[in-house]
CSV table of C-alpha atoms and ligand atoms in Angstrom, one decimal:
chain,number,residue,atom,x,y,z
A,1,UNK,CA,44.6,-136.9,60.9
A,2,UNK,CA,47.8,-134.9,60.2
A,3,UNK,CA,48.7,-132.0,63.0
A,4,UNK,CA,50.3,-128.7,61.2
A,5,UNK,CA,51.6,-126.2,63.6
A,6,UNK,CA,51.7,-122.6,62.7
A,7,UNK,CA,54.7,-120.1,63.8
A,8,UNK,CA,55.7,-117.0,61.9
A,9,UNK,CA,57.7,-113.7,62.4
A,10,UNK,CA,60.5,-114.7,64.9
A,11,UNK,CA,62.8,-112.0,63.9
A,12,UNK,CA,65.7,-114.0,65.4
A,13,UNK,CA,67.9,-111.7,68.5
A,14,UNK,CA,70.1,-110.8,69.0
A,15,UNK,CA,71.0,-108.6,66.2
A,16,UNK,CA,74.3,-109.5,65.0
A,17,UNK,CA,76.3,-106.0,64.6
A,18,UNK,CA,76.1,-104.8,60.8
A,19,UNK,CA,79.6,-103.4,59.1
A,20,UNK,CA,79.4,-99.6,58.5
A,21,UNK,CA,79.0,-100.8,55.1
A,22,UNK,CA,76.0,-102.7,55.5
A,23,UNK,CA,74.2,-100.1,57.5
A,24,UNK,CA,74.8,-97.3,54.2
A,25,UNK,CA,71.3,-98.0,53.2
A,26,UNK,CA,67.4,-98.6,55.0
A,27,UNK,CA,69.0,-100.8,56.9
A,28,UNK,CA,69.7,-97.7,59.3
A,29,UNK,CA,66.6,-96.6,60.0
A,30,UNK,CA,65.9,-100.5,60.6
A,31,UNK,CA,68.9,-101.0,63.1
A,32,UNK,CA,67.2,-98.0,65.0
A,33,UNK,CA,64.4,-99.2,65.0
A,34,UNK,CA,65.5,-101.9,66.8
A,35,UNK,CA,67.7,-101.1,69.1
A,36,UNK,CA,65.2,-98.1,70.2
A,37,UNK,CA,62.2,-99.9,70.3
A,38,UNK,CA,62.0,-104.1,68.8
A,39,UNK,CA,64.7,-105.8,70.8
A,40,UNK,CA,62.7,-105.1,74.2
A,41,UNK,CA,59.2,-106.9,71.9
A,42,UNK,CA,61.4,-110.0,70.7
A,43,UNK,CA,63.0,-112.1,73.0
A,44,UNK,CA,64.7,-115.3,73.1
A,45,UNK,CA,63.4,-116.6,75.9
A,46,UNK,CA,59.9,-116.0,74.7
A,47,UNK,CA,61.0,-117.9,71.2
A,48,UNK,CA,62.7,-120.7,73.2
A,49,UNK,CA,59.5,-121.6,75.0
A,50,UNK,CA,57.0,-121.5,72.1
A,51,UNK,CA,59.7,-124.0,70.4
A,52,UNK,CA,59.5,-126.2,73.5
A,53,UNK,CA,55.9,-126.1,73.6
A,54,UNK,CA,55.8,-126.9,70.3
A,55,UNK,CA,58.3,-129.9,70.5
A,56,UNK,CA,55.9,-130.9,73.3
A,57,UNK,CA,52.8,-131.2,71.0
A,58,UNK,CA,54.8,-132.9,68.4
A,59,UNK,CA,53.1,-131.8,65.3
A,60,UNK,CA,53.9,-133.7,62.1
A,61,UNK,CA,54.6,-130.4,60.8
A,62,UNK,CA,55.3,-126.9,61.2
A,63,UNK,CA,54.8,-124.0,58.8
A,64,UNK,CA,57.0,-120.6,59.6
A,65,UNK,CA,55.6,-117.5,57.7
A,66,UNK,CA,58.6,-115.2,57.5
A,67,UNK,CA,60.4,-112.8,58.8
A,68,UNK,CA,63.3,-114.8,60.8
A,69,UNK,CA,65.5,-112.4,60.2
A,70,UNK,CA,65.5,-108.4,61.0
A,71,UNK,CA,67.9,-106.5,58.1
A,72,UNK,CA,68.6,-109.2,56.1
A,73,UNK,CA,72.1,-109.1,57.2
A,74,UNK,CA,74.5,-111.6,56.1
A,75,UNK,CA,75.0,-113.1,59.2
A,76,UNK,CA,71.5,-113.4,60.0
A,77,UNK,CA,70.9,-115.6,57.3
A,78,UNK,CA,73.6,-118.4,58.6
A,79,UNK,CA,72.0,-117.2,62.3
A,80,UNK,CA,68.9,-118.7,61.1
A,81,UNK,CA,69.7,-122.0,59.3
A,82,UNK,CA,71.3,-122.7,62.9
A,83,UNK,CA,68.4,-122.0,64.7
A,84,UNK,CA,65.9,-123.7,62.3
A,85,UNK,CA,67.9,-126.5,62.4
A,86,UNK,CA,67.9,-126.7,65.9
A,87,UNK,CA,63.7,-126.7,65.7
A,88,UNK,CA,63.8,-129.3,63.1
A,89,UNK,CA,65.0,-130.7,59.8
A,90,UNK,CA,63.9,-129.3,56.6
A,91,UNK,CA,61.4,-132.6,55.9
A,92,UNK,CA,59.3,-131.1,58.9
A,93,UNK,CA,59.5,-127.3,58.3
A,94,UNK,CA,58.6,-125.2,55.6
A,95,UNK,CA,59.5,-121.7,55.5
A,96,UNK,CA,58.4,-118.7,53.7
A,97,UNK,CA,60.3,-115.9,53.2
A,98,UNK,CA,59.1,-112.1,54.3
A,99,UNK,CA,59.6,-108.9,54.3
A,100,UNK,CA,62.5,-108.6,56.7
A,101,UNK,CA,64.2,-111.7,54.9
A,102,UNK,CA,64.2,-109.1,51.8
A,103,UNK,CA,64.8,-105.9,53.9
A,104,UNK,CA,67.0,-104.7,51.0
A,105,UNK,CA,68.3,-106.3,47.7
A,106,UNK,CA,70.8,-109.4,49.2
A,107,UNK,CA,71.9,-111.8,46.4
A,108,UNK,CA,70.4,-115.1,46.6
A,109,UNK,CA,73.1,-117.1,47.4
A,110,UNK,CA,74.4,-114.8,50.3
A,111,UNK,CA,70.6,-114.3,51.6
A,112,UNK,CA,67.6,-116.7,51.6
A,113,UNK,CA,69.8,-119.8,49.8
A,114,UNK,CA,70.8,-120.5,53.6
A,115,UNK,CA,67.0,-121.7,53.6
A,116,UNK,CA,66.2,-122.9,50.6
A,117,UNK,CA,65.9,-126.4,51.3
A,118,UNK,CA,63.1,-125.6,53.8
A,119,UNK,CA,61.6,-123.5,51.1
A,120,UNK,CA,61.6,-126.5,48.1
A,121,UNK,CA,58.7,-128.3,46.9
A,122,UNK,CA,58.9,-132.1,46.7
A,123,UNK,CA,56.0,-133.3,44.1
A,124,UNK,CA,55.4,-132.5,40.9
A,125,UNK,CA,52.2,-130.9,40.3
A,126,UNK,CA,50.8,-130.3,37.1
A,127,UNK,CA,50.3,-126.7,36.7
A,128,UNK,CA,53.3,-125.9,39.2
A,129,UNK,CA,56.2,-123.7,37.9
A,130,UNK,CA,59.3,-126.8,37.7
A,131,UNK,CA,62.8,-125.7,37.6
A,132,UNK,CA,63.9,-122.3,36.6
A,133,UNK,CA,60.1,-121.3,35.7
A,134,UNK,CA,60.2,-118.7,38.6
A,135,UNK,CA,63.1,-117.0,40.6
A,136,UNK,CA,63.5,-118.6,43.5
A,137,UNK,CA,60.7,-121.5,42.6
A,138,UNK,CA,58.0,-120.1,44.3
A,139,UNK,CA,55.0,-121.2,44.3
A,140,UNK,CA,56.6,-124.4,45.7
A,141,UNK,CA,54.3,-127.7,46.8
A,142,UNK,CA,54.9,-130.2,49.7
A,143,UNK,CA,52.6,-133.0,50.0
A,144,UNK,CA,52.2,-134.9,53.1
A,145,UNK,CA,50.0,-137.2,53.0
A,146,UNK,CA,47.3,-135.6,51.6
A,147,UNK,CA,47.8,-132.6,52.6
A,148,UNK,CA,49.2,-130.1,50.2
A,149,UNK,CA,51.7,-127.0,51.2
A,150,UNK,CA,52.0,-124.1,49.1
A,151,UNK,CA,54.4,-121.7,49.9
A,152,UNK,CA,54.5,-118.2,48.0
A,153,UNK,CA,56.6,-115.4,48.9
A,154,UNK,CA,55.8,-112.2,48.7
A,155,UNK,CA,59.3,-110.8,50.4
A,156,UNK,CA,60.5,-108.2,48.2
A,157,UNK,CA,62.5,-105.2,48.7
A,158,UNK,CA,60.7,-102.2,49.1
A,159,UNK,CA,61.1,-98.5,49.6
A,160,UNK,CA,62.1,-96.4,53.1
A,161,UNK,CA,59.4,-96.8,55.6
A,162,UNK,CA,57.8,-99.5,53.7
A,163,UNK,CA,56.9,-102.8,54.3
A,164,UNK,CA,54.7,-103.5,51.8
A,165,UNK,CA,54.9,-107.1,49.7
A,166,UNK,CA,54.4,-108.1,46.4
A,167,UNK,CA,53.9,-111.9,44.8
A,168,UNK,CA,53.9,-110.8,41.1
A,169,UNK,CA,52.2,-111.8,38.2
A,170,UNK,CA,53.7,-115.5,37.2
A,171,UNK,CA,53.8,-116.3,40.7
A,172,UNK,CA,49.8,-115.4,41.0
A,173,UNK,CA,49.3,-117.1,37.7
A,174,UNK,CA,51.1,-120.3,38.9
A,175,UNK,CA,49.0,-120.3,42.0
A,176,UNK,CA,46.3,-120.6,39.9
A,177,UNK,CA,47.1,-123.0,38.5
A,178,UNK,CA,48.6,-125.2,41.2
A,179,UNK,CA,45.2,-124.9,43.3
A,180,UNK,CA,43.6,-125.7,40.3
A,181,UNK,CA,45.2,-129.0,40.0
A,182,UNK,CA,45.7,-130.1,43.6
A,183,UNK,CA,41.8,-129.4,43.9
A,184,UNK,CA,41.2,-131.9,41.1
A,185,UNK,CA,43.1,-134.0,43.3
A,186,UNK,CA,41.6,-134.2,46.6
A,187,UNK,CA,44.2,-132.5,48.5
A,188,UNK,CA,43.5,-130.3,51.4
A,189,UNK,CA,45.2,-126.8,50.6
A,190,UNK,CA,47.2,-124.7,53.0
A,191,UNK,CA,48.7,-121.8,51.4
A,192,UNK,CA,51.8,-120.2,53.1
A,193,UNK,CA,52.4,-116.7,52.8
A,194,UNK,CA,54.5,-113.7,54.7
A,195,UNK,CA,51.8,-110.9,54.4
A,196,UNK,CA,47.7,-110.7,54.8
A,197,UNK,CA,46.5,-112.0,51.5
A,198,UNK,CA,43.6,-109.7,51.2
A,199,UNK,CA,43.1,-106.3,50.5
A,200,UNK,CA,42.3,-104.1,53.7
A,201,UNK,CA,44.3,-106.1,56.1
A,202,UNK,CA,47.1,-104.2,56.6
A,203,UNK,CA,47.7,-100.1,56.4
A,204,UNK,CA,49.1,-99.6,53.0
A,205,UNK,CA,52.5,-99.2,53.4
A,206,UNK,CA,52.8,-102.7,54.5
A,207,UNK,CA,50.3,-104.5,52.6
A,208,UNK,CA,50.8,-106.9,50.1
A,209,UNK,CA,50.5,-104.7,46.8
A,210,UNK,CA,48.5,-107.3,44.5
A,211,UNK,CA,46.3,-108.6,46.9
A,212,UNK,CA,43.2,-107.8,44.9
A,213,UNK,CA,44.7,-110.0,42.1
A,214,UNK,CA,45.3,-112.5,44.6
A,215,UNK,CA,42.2,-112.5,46.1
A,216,UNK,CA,40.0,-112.8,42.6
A,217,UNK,CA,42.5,-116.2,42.2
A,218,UNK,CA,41.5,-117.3,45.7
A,219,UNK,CA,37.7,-116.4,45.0
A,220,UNK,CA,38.4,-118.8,41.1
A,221,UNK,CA,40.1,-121.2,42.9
A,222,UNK,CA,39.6,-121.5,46.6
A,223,UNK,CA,41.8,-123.4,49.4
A,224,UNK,CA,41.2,-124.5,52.2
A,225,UNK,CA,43.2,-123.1,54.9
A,226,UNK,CA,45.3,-119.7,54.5
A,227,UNK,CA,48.4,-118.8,57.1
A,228,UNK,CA,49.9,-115.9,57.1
A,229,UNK,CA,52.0,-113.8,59.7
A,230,UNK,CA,53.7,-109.8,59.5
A,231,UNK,CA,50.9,-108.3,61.5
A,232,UNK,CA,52.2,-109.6,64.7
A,233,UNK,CA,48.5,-109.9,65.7
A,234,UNK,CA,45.8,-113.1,65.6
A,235,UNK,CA,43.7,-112.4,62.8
A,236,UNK,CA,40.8,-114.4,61.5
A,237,UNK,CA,39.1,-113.7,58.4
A,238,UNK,CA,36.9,-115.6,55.6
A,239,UNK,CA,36.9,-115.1,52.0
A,240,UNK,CA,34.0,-116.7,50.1
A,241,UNK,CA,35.3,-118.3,47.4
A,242,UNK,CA,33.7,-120.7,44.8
A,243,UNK,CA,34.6,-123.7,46.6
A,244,UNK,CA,33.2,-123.0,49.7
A,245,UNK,CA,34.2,-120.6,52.4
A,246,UNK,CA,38.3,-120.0,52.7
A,247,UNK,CA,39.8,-119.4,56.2
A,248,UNK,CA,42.9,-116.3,56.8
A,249,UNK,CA,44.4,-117.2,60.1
A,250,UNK,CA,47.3,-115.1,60.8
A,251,UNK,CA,49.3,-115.4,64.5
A,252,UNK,CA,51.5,-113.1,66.3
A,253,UNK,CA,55.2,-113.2,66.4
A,254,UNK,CA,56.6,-116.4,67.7
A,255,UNK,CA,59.4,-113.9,69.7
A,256,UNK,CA,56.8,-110.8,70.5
A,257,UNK,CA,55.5,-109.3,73.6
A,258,UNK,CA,52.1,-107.9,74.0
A,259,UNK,CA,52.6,-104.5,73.5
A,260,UNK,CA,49.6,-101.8,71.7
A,261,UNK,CA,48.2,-103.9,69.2
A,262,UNK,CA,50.2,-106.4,69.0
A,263,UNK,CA,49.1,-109.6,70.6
A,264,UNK,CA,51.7,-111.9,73.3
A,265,UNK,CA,53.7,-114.6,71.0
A,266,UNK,CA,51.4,-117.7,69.8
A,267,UNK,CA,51.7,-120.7,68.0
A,268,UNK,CA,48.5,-122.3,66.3
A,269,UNK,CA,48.1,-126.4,65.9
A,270,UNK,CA,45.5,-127.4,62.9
A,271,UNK,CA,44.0,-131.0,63.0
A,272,UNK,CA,43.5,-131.4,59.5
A,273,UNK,CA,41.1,-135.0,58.8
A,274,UNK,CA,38.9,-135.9,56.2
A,275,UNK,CA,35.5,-136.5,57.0
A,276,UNK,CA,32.5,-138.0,54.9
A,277,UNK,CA,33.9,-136.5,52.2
A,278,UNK,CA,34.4,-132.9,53.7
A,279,UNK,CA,37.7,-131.4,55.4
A,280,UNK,CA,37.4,-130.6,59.0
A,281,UNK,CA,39.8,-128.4,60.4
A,282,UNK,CA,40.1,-127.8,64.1
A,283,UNK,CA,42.6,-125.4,65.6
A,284,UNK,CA,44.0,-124.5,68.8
A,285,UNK,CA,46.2,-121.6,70.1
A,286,UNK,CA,48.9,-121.5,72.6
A,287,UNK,CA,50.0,-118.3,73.9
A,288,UNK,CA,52.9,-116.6,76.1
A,289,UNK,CA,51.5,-115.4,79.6
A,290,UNK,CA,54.0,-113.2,80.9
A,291,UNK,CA,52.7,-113.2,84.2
A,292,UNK,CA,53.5,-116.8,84.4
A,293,UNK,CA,56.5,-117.1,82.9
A,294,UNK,CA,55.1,-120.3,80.4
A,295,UNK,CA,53.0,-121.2,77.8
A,296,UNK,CA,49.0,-121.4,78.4
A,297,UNK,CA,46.0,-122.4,76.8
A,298,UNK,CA,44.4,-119.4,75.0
A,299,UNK,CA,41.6,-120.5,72.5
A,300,UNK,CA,40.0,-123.8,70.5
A,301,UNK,CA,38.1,-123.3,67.2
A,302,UNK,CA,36.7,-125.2,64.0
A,303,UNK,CA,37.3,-124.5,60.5
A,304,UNK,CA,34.0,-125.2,59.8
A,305,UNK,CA,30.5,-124.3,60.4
A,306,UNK,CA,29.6,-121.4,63.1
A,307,UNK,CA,32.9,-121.3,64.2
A,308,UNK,CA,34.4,-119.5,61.1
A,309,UNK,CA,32.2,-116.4,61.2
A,310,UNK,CA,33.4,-115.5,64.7
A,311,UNK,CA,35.0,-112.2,65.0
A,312,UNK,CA,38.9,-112.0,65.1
A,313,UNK,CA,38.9,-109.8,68.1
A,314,UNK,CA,37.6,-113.7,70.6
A,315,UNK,CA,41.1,-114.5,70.6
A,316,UNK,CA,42.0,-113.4,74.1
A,317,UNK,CA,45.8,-111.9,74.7
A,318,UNK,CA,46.6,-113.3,77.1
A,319,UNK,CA,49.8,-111.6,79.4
A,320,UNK,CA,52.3,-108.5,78.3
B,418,FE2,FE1,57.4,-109.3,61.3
B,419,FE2,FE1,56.6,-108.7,58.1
């Protein structure tokens, strides 16, 4: 059995203080935003506790969605590798990159390089983009035992009062084709990505703007598990693929209080196993109760059977 845990969107405080210079862009309706309105959602404290509770679990893995980072400062980025490192070694993390991590154009090496070995495949995968095939190299691929990560990013730049995504079309193609092979090759899928994969999951200024290209790959192609984050809300939806049904799971932010729509901070745990010849996939899902100050219970489900047709909204929040 290998355990994966599931975290995204920590959007790391505090907010390190921006030069004039860096503020002479989106970022300013961004830093307002968060001094008005997201530091009192994403705390520390909260963070710190879903780390412990997840150091307490002691997954073999854990897979972060995005969005780590708030404005894409400079100083966030070094922020970040600290804190990552402090929640484990790049081996036992893989990172995606989202939409906050590309709040406005940052060169690489000042920006997401500070990550980039918890963003780098480790096997060869026929099919896979190798080298300089992509910016950035994503699609990337991590086996663990025989499990196979694929991290995409959708994190791209995008216009005032948007927070939309986009994966492009060599990084769709090379999915393809990577899902293609790994399938030929037993491995149980998880595909890593910032925003909701499919169309309809997110209001159109922050959706992912090729999703329905996506989505016919997915359909072609299949996986077997799909984590994603940016709503700041559990979300569970199925896409019927070729290769059998195809479970969306996204989770809340791993720093966020309940507040409107958005649900408490969560982590997920996935027991992935094999069995006779079929992958079973049971989940559970830890939640922040404010009331109590700690981390509680909130739901158990399967992967498989009548499990995955269950609405979304039977994932309780659980405190504020
Ligand atoms: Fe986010
Ligand atoms: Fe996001």
């Amino acid at each position: 059995m290998f355990t994966l845990a599931h975290i995204t969107d920590p959007h790391l405080a505090p907010l390190p203080s921006p030069s004039l210079s860096e503020l002479m862009c989106k970022r300013i309706v961004g830093y307002l935003s968060w001094h008005y309105r997201r530091k009192r959602i994403h705390q520390s404290r909260v963070l710190a506790a879903v780390v412990a509770d997840i150091a307490a679990h002691a997954p073999e893995h854990i897979a972060l969605t995005g969005d780590l980072a708030n404005l894409s400062l400079a100083a966030e980025f070094v922020r970040a590798r600290a804190w990552l490192e402090g929640v484990g070694p790049p081996a036992r993390i893989t990172v995606v990159p989202g939409n906050h991590d590309a709040y406005v154009e940052v060169p690489w090496e000042e920006g997401l390089a500070h990550w980039a070995d918890y963003m780098t495949g480790d096997t060869r995968v026929a099919g896979a983009p190798q080298g300089p095939a992509l910016p950035r190299g994503f699609p990337f691929v991590r086996q663990r035992r025989n499990v196979a990560l694929i991290g995409l990013s959708s994190a791209v730049p995008a216009g005032w009062g948007r927070a939309s995504g986009r994966l492009g079309t060599r990084q769709i193609e090379a999915l393809a084709g990577t899902l293609a092979d790994l399938r030929r090759r037993g491995f149980c899928r998880v595909v890593l990505i910032h925003h909701p994969p499919l169309p309809g999951l997110a209001e159109p200024r922050k959706a992912l703007d090729d999703a329905e290209a996506l989505k016919a790959v997915l359909q072609r192609e299949g996986a077997e598990l799909i984590l994603h984050g940016h709503n700041h809300r559990h979300m569970r939806n199925v896409l019927e693929s070729r290769h059998g049904p195809v479970p969306v799971i996204g989770a809340p932010s791993a720093s966020g209080l309940a507040r409107g729509h958005k649900s408490a901070a969560a982590w997920y745990l996935y027991r992935i196993r094999r069995q006779a010849g079929v992958w079973r996939i049971d989940a559970s899902v830890r939640s922040w109760d404010a009331g109590a100050g700690a981390m509680v219970d909130n739901d158990r489900f399967q992967l498989t059977g009548p499990d995955m047709a269950r609405p979304q909204d039977k994932i309780a929040d659980v405190g504020a």
